[in-house]
Amino acid sequence: MLGIDINSTRVAPWWPANARYAVDFRTGIGMRDGTHRPMSELFALTRSTPKYAQDSTGRWSSFAANVAAITDLGILVEPAATNLVADNSGETSTAMTGVTASPWPVDDTPIRGLGARRLVQGSGASDGFLRVLPLSGGVTYTASRFYKYDGSTTWVRVSISDNVAHGFFAFINLQTMSIGATGAFGAATFHRCILSPSWNGWYRVQLTGAVPNTNAVSGFFSHSVTTNNVTARAAGSYGICGDQLEASAIGTSPIVTAGSPSSRATEQLIVASPTPVAGTATKPDGSTEDLGLFAGGTEIILLNIAALKIWFYTPA
């Protein structure tokens, strides 16, 4: 007589026992009131424009209007933003002294579908790359640009200046992808510099600050320099991509432009809640974030969140 013993193991749900609603955006598994439900029944997202989101490799991909930007890092929901750079796919509205630009290989760009450039700079005292931008005095701006080391230039000085005598800056070591000296000159204000890893050796530099004067020929500069905290030019080359300028203290996901400034619309992640609930999110880095308390019988609208998972539960 042949006997077969079959032992089955039931996998415990990842959400807390008191959860009323839960969604794992990365795996597409969701629940409402203890029952697994398809994602289409669990949330809605509105956003009238396309947007970009990053995956775990660091590459940014586009999502159509009203399509949730979900990658293997979860969902990315952001407020509205405008990229004031008129054309970040080429050299429109740029001034280059002692610099030549050539296309970077199309299969090696951090933003899918957006071209990158290799800048080759001389060592002349005024040599450098300038993205001409209209800046307003007293407004806080965040400028973003992707950089890649190509074996040549080690240090670049990234700066925003009103083209008079005021600006803020950061020195970036492209070989080690680290931040050197930072600060401001004249009456400008420096807030912060953030360096974020992207795809295949690319890094995104975000520089935040303010200048005192309004000037239509202000700019977003990049200079190859000899070393940290020294403005003397050095001959060399490096890759750039995805210039962005936002009138905000915080930079957001890339916004592609082609001839004029472009905006990303506000997006809303909407969840229905029949009863009062509290919310929690697991973020891409594994930490959790308290989403707060929500009244019952209303729609829960989340406006700014990056999450692998979210769940709502009846508060104690």
Coordinates of C-alpha atoms in Angstrom, one line a residue:
M1 CA 0.0 0.0 0.0
L2 CA 1.4 3.3 -1.1
G3 CA 0.8 6.2 1.2
I4 CA 1.4 9.8 0.3
D5 CA 1.7 12.5 2.9
I6 CA 1.1 16.0 1.6
N7 CA 2.1 18.8 3.9
S8 CA 0.9 22.2 2.8
T9 CA 2.2 25.5 4.2
R10 CA 0.0 28.5 4.1
V11 CA 2.1 31.7 3.7
A12 CA 1.1 34.4 6.2
P13 CA 0.0 37.7 4.7
W14 CA 2.6 40.5 4.9
W15 CA 0.1 43.1 6.2
P16 CA -0.7 43.5 9.9
A17 CA -3.5 41.5 11.5
N18 CA -5.6 44.6 11.9
A19 CA -5.2 45.9 8.4
R20 CA -8.4 46.7 6.5
Y21 CA -6.7 47.4 3.2
A22 CA -3.2 46.7 1.8
V23 CA -1.4 46.9 -1.5
D24 CA 2.1 45.7 -2.5
F25 CA 2.8 47.7 -5.6
R26 CA 5.9 45.8 -6.5
T27 CA 4.2 42.4 -6.7
G28 CA 0.7 43.5 -7.6
I29 CA -0.9 41.8 -4.6
G30 CA -3.7 43.6 -2.7
M31 CA -6.3 43.0 -0.1
R32 CA -9.5 44.6 1.2
D33 CA -11.3 43.4 4.4
G34 CA -9.2 40.2 4.4
T35 CA -9.9 39.2 0.8
H36 CA -7.4 39.4 -2.0
R37 CA -8.7 41.8 -4.7
P38 CA -7.3 42.9 -8.1
M39 CA -5.2 46.1 -8.2
S40 CA -7.8 47.7 -10.4
E41 CA -10.3 47.6 -7.6
L42 CA -8.0 48.9 -4.9
F43 CA -6.9 52.3 -6.1
A44 CA -7.2 54.9 -8.8
L45 CA -4.6 57.4 -10.0
T46 CA -5.1 60.7 -11.8
R47 CA -2.4 62.7 -13.5
S48 CA -3.1 64.5 -16.8
T49 CA 0.5 64.3 -18.1
P50 CA 3.2 61.6 -18.5
K51 CA 5.9 61.2 -15.9
Y52 CA 9.1 59.3 -15.2
A53 CA 10.0 56.9 -12.4
Q54 CA 13.2 55.1 -11.5
D55 CA 13.7 51.4 -11.1
S56 CA 16.2 49.5 -8.9
T57 CA 18.9 49.7 -11.6
G58 CA 18.6 53.5 -11.4
R59 CA 17.2 54.0 -14.9
W60 CA 14.2 56.3 -15.5
S61 CA 11.3 55.2 -17.7
S62 CA 8.2 57.1 -18.9
F63 CA 4.6 56.4 -17.8
A64 CA 1.6 57.6 -19.8
A65 CA -0.9 60.1 -18.4
N66 CA -3.2 58.6 -15.7
V67 CA -1.0 55.5 -15.5
A68 CA 0.5 54.8 -12.1
A69 CA 4.3 55.0 -12.2
I70 CA 5.1 51.6 -10.7
T71 CA 8.5 49.9 -10.9
D72 CA 10.3 47.3 -8.8
L73 CA 10.8 50.1 -6.3
G74 CA 7.1 50.6 -5.9
I75 CA 4.9 53.6 -6.8
L76 CA 6.0 57.2 -7.1
V77 CA 3.4 59.9 -6.6
E78 CA 4.5 63.5 -6.8
P79 CA 3.2 67.1 -6.8
A80 CA 3.1 69.2 -9.9
A81 CA 6.4 70.6 -11.1
T82 CA 7.7 72.6 -14.1
N83 CA 11.1 72.2 -15.7
L84 CA 12.2 75.7 -16.7
V85 CA 14.9 74.4 -19.0
A86 CA 13.6 74.9 -22.5
D87 CA 15.3 71.9 -24.2
N88 CA 17.1 69.3 -22.1
S89 CA 17.6 66.9 -25.0
G90 CA 20.2 69.1 -26.8
E91 CA 22.2 72.4 -26.7
T92 CA 19.3 74.8 -27.3
S93 CA 19.8 77.9 -25.1
T94 CA 23.3 77.0 -24.2
A95 CA 26.6 78.9 -24.4
M96 CA 29.8 77.0 -24.7
T97 CA 33.3 78.6 -24.4
G98 CA 36.1 76.2 -25.2
V99 CA 33.7 73.3 -25.2
T100 CA 32.4 71.0 -27.9
A101 CA 29.4 68.7 -27.4
S102 CA 28.7 65.4 -29.1
P103 CA 26.0 62.7 -28.7
W104 CA 26.5 60.1 -26.0
P105 CA 25.8 56.5 -27.0
V106 CA 22.0 56.2 -27.1
D107 CA 21.9 52.9 -25.3
D108 CA 23.7 54.4 -22.3
T109 CA 21.5 57.2 -21.0
P110 CA 19.9 57.4 -17.5
I111 CA 16.6 58.5 -18.9
R112 CA 15.1 56.2 -21.5
G113 CA 14.4 58.1 -24.7
L114 CA 16.3 61.3 -23.8
G115 CA 19.7 61.9 -25.4
A116 CA 22.8 62.6 -23.4
R117 CA 25.9 64.6 -24.4
R118 CA 29.7 64.3 -24.0
L119 CA 31.2 67.7 -23.2
V120 CA 34.9 68.2 -24.1
Q121 CA 36.4 71.3 -22.5
G122 CA 39.7 73.1 -22.9
S123 CA 41.7 74.7 -20.1
G124 CA 41.2 78.3 -21.0
A125 CA 40.3 80.6 -18.1
S126 CA 36.7 81.1 -19.3
D127 CA 36.1 77.6 -20.8
G128 CA 32.9 76.0 -19.6
F129 CA 29.3 75.0 -20.4
L130 CA 26.4 77.3 -19.6
R131 CA 22.7 76.5 -19.8
V132 CA 21.1 80.0 -20.1
L133 CA 18.1 80.3 -17.8
P134 CA 15.9 83.2 -16.6
L135 CA 16.2 83.4 -12.8
S136 CA 14.1 85.6 -10.5
G137 CA 15.8 87.2 -7.5
G138 CA 14.9 85.8 -4.1
V139 CA 13.3 82.6 -5.5
T140 CA 14.6 79.2 -4.2
Y141 CA 15.6 77.0 -7.2
T142 CA 16.7 73.4 -7.4
A143 CA 18.9 72.6 -10.5
S144 CA 19.4 68.9 -11.5
R145 CA 21.8 67.4 -14.0
F146 CA 23.0 63.8 -14.6
Y147 CA 26.8 63.4 -14.8
K148 CA 29.0 60.4 -15.9
Y149 CA 32.7 59.9 -15.6
D150 CA 34.3 58.9 -18.9
G151 CA 37.9 58.4 -17.6
S152 CA 38.9 62.0 -18.2
T153 CA 37.7 64.9 -16.1
T154 CA 37.8 64.2 -12.3
W155 CA 36.4 67.4 -10.8
V156 CA 33.6 69.6 -12.1
R157 CA 32.3 72.8 -10.5
V158 CA 28.5 72.9 -10.8
S159 CA 26.9 76.3 -10.2
I160 CA 23.9 78.6 -10.6
S161 CA 24.6 82.2 -11.1
D162 CA 22.7 85.4 -11.9
N163 CA 25.7 86.2 -14.2
V164 CA 26.5 89.3 -12.2
A165 CA 28.4 88.5 -9.0
H166 CA 26.1 86.1 -7.1
G167 CA 25.6 82.4 -7.2
F168 CA 25.8 79.0 -5.4
F169 CA 28.0 76.0 -6.2
A170 CA 29.2 72.5 -5.5
F171 CA 32.4 70.7 -6.6
I172 CA 31.7 67.1 -7.7
N173 CA 34.4 64.4 -8.0
L174 CA 33.2 62.4 -11.0
Q175 CA 35.6 59.6 -10.5
T176 CA 34.5 58.7 -7.0
M177 CA 31.1 60.4 -7.4
S178 CA 31.4 62.4 -4.2
I179 CA 30.6 66.0 -3.1
G180 CA 33.5 68.3 -2.4
A181 CA 33.3 72.0 -1.4
T182 CA 29.9 73.7 -1.5
G183 CA 28.8 77.2 -0.8
A184 CA 27.7 80.6 -2.2
F185 CA 29.4 83.8 -3.4
G186 CA 28.2 87.4 -3.4
A187 CA 24.7 87.7 -1.8
A188 CA 23.4 84.3 -3.0
T189 CA 22.3 81.5 -0.6
F190 CA 23.3 77.9 -0.8
H191 CA 20.9 75.4 0.7
R192 CA 22.1 71.9 -0.2
C193 CA 23.6 69.6 -2.8
I194 CA 22.4 66.0 -3.2
L195 CA 24.1 63.3 -5.2
S196 CA 22.0 60.3 -6.2
P197 CA 23.2 57.2 -8.0
S198 CA 21.4 56.4 -11.3
W199 CA 21.9 53.9 -14.1
N200 CA 25.2 52.4 -15.3
G201 CA 27.6 54.9 -13.6
W202 CA 25.4 58.0 -14.0
Y203 CA 24.7 60.2 -11.0
R204 CA 22.1 62.9 -10.6
V205 CA 23.4 66.2 -9.0
Q206 CA 20.7 68.4 -7.4
L207 CA 21.8 71.8 -6.3
T208 CA 19.4 74.1 -4.3
G209 CA 19.8 77.8 -3.4
A210 CA 18.8 81.3 -4.4
V211 CA 20.3 84.4 -6.1
P212 CA 19.4 88.0 -5.2
N213 CA 19.0 89.4 -8.7
T214 CA 16.6 88.9 -11.6
N215 CA 18.5 88.4 -14.8
A216 CA 17.2 86.9 -18.1
V217 CA 20.7 85.6 -19.0
S218 CA 21.4 83.8 -15.7
G219 CA 22.7 80.3 -16.0
F220 CA 23.3 76.7 -14.9
F221 CA 27.1 76.3 -15.3
S222 CA 29.4 73.3 -15.5
H223 CA 33.2 73.7 -15.5
S224 CA 35.9 71.0 -15.6
V225 CA 38.4 72.2 -13.0
T226 CA 41.8 71.1 -11.7
T227 CA 40.8 70.0 -8.2
N228 CA 38.3 70.5 -5.4
N229 CA 37.5 74.1 -4.4
V230 CA 39.6 75.6 -7.2
T231 CA 38.1 77.4 -10.2
A232 CA 41.2 77.0 -12.5
R233 CA 40.0 75.1 -15.6
A234 CA 41.3 71.7 -16.6
A235 CA 41.0 70.1 -20.1
G236 CA 38.8 67.0 -20.0
S237 CA 35.5 65.4 -20.9
Y238 CA 32.4 63.9 -19.2
G239 CA 28.8 63.0 -19.9
I240 CA 25.7 65.1 -19.0
C241 CA 22.0 64.5 -19.4
G242 CA 18.6 65.7 -18.2
D243 CA 19.1 69.3 -17.2
Q244 CA 16.3 70.5 -15.0
L245 CA 15.5 73.7 -13.1
E246 CA 12.5 73.9 -10.7
A247 CA 11.3 76.9 -8.6
S248 CA 11.3 74.7 -5.5
A249 CA 13.4 73.7 -2.6
I250 CA 13.1 70.1 -3.6
G251 CA 13.8 68.5 -7.0
T252 CA 11.4 66.0 -8.5
S253 CA 11.6 63.3 -11.2
P254 CA 12.9 64.2 -14.6
I255 CA 10.7 66.3 -16.9
V256 CA 11.7 66.1 -20.6
T257 CA 11.5 69.4 -22.6
A258 CA 11.9 70.0 -26.3
G259 CA 11.8 73.7 -27.2
S260 CA 10.0 75.2 -24.2
P261 CA 9.6 74.7 -20.5
S262 CA 7.3 71.8 -19.6
S263 CA 5.2 70.7 -16.6
R264 CA 4.1 67.5 -14.9
A265 CA 0.6 67.7 -13.5
T266 CA -0.4 67.0 -9.9
E267 CA -1.1 63.3 -9.4
Q268 CA -3.4 61.8 -6.8
L269 CA -3.4 58.2 -5.5
I270 CA -7.0 57.6 -4.4
V271 CA -8.3 54.9 -2.1
A272 CA -11.8 54.6 -0.8
S273 CA -12.3 54.1 3.0
P274 CA -15.7 53.1 4.4
T275 CA -14.5 53.6 8.0
P276 CA -12.0 55.8 9.8
V277 CA -8.5 54.4 9.3
A278 CA -4.8 55.1 9.9
G279 CA -2.2 54.5 7.2
T280 CA 1.3 53.3 6.9
A281 CA 3.7 53.0 4.0
T282 CA 6.9 51.0 3.4
K283 CA 9.3 53.1 1.4
P284 CA 11.8 51.8 -1.2
D285 CA 14.6 51.9 1.4
G286 CA 12.7 49.6 3.7
S287 CA 11.8 52.2 6.3
T288 CA 8.1 53.0 7.2
E289 CA 6.2 56.2 7.1
D290 CA 3.1 57.2 9.0
L291 CA 0.5 58.4 6.6
G292 CA -1.8 59.8 9.3
L293 CA -5.5 59.4 10.2
F294 CA -8.3 59.6 7.7
A295 CA -12.0 60.0 8.2
G296 CA -14.4 57.3 7.2
G297 CA -16.8 57.4 4.3
T298 CA -14.3 59.5 2.3
E299 CA -11.7 59.1 -0.4
I300 CA -8.1 59.0 0.9
I301 CA -6.0 61.1 -1.4
L302 CA -2.2 60.7 -1.3
L303 CA -0.3 63.4 -3.1
N304 CA 3.4 62.8 -2.4
I305 CA 4.6 59.3 -1.7
A306 CA 7.2 56.8 -2.8
A307 CA 6.1 53.4 -1.5
L308 CA 6.6 49.7 -2.0
K309 CA 3.6 48.9 0.1
I310 CA 0.8 50.8 1.8
W311 CA -1.8 49.6 4.3
F312 CA -4.7 51.1 6.3
Y313 CA -6.0 49.8 9.6
T314 CA -8.6 50.7 12.2
P315 CA -6.9 53.0 14.7
A316 CA -6.9 51.9 18.3

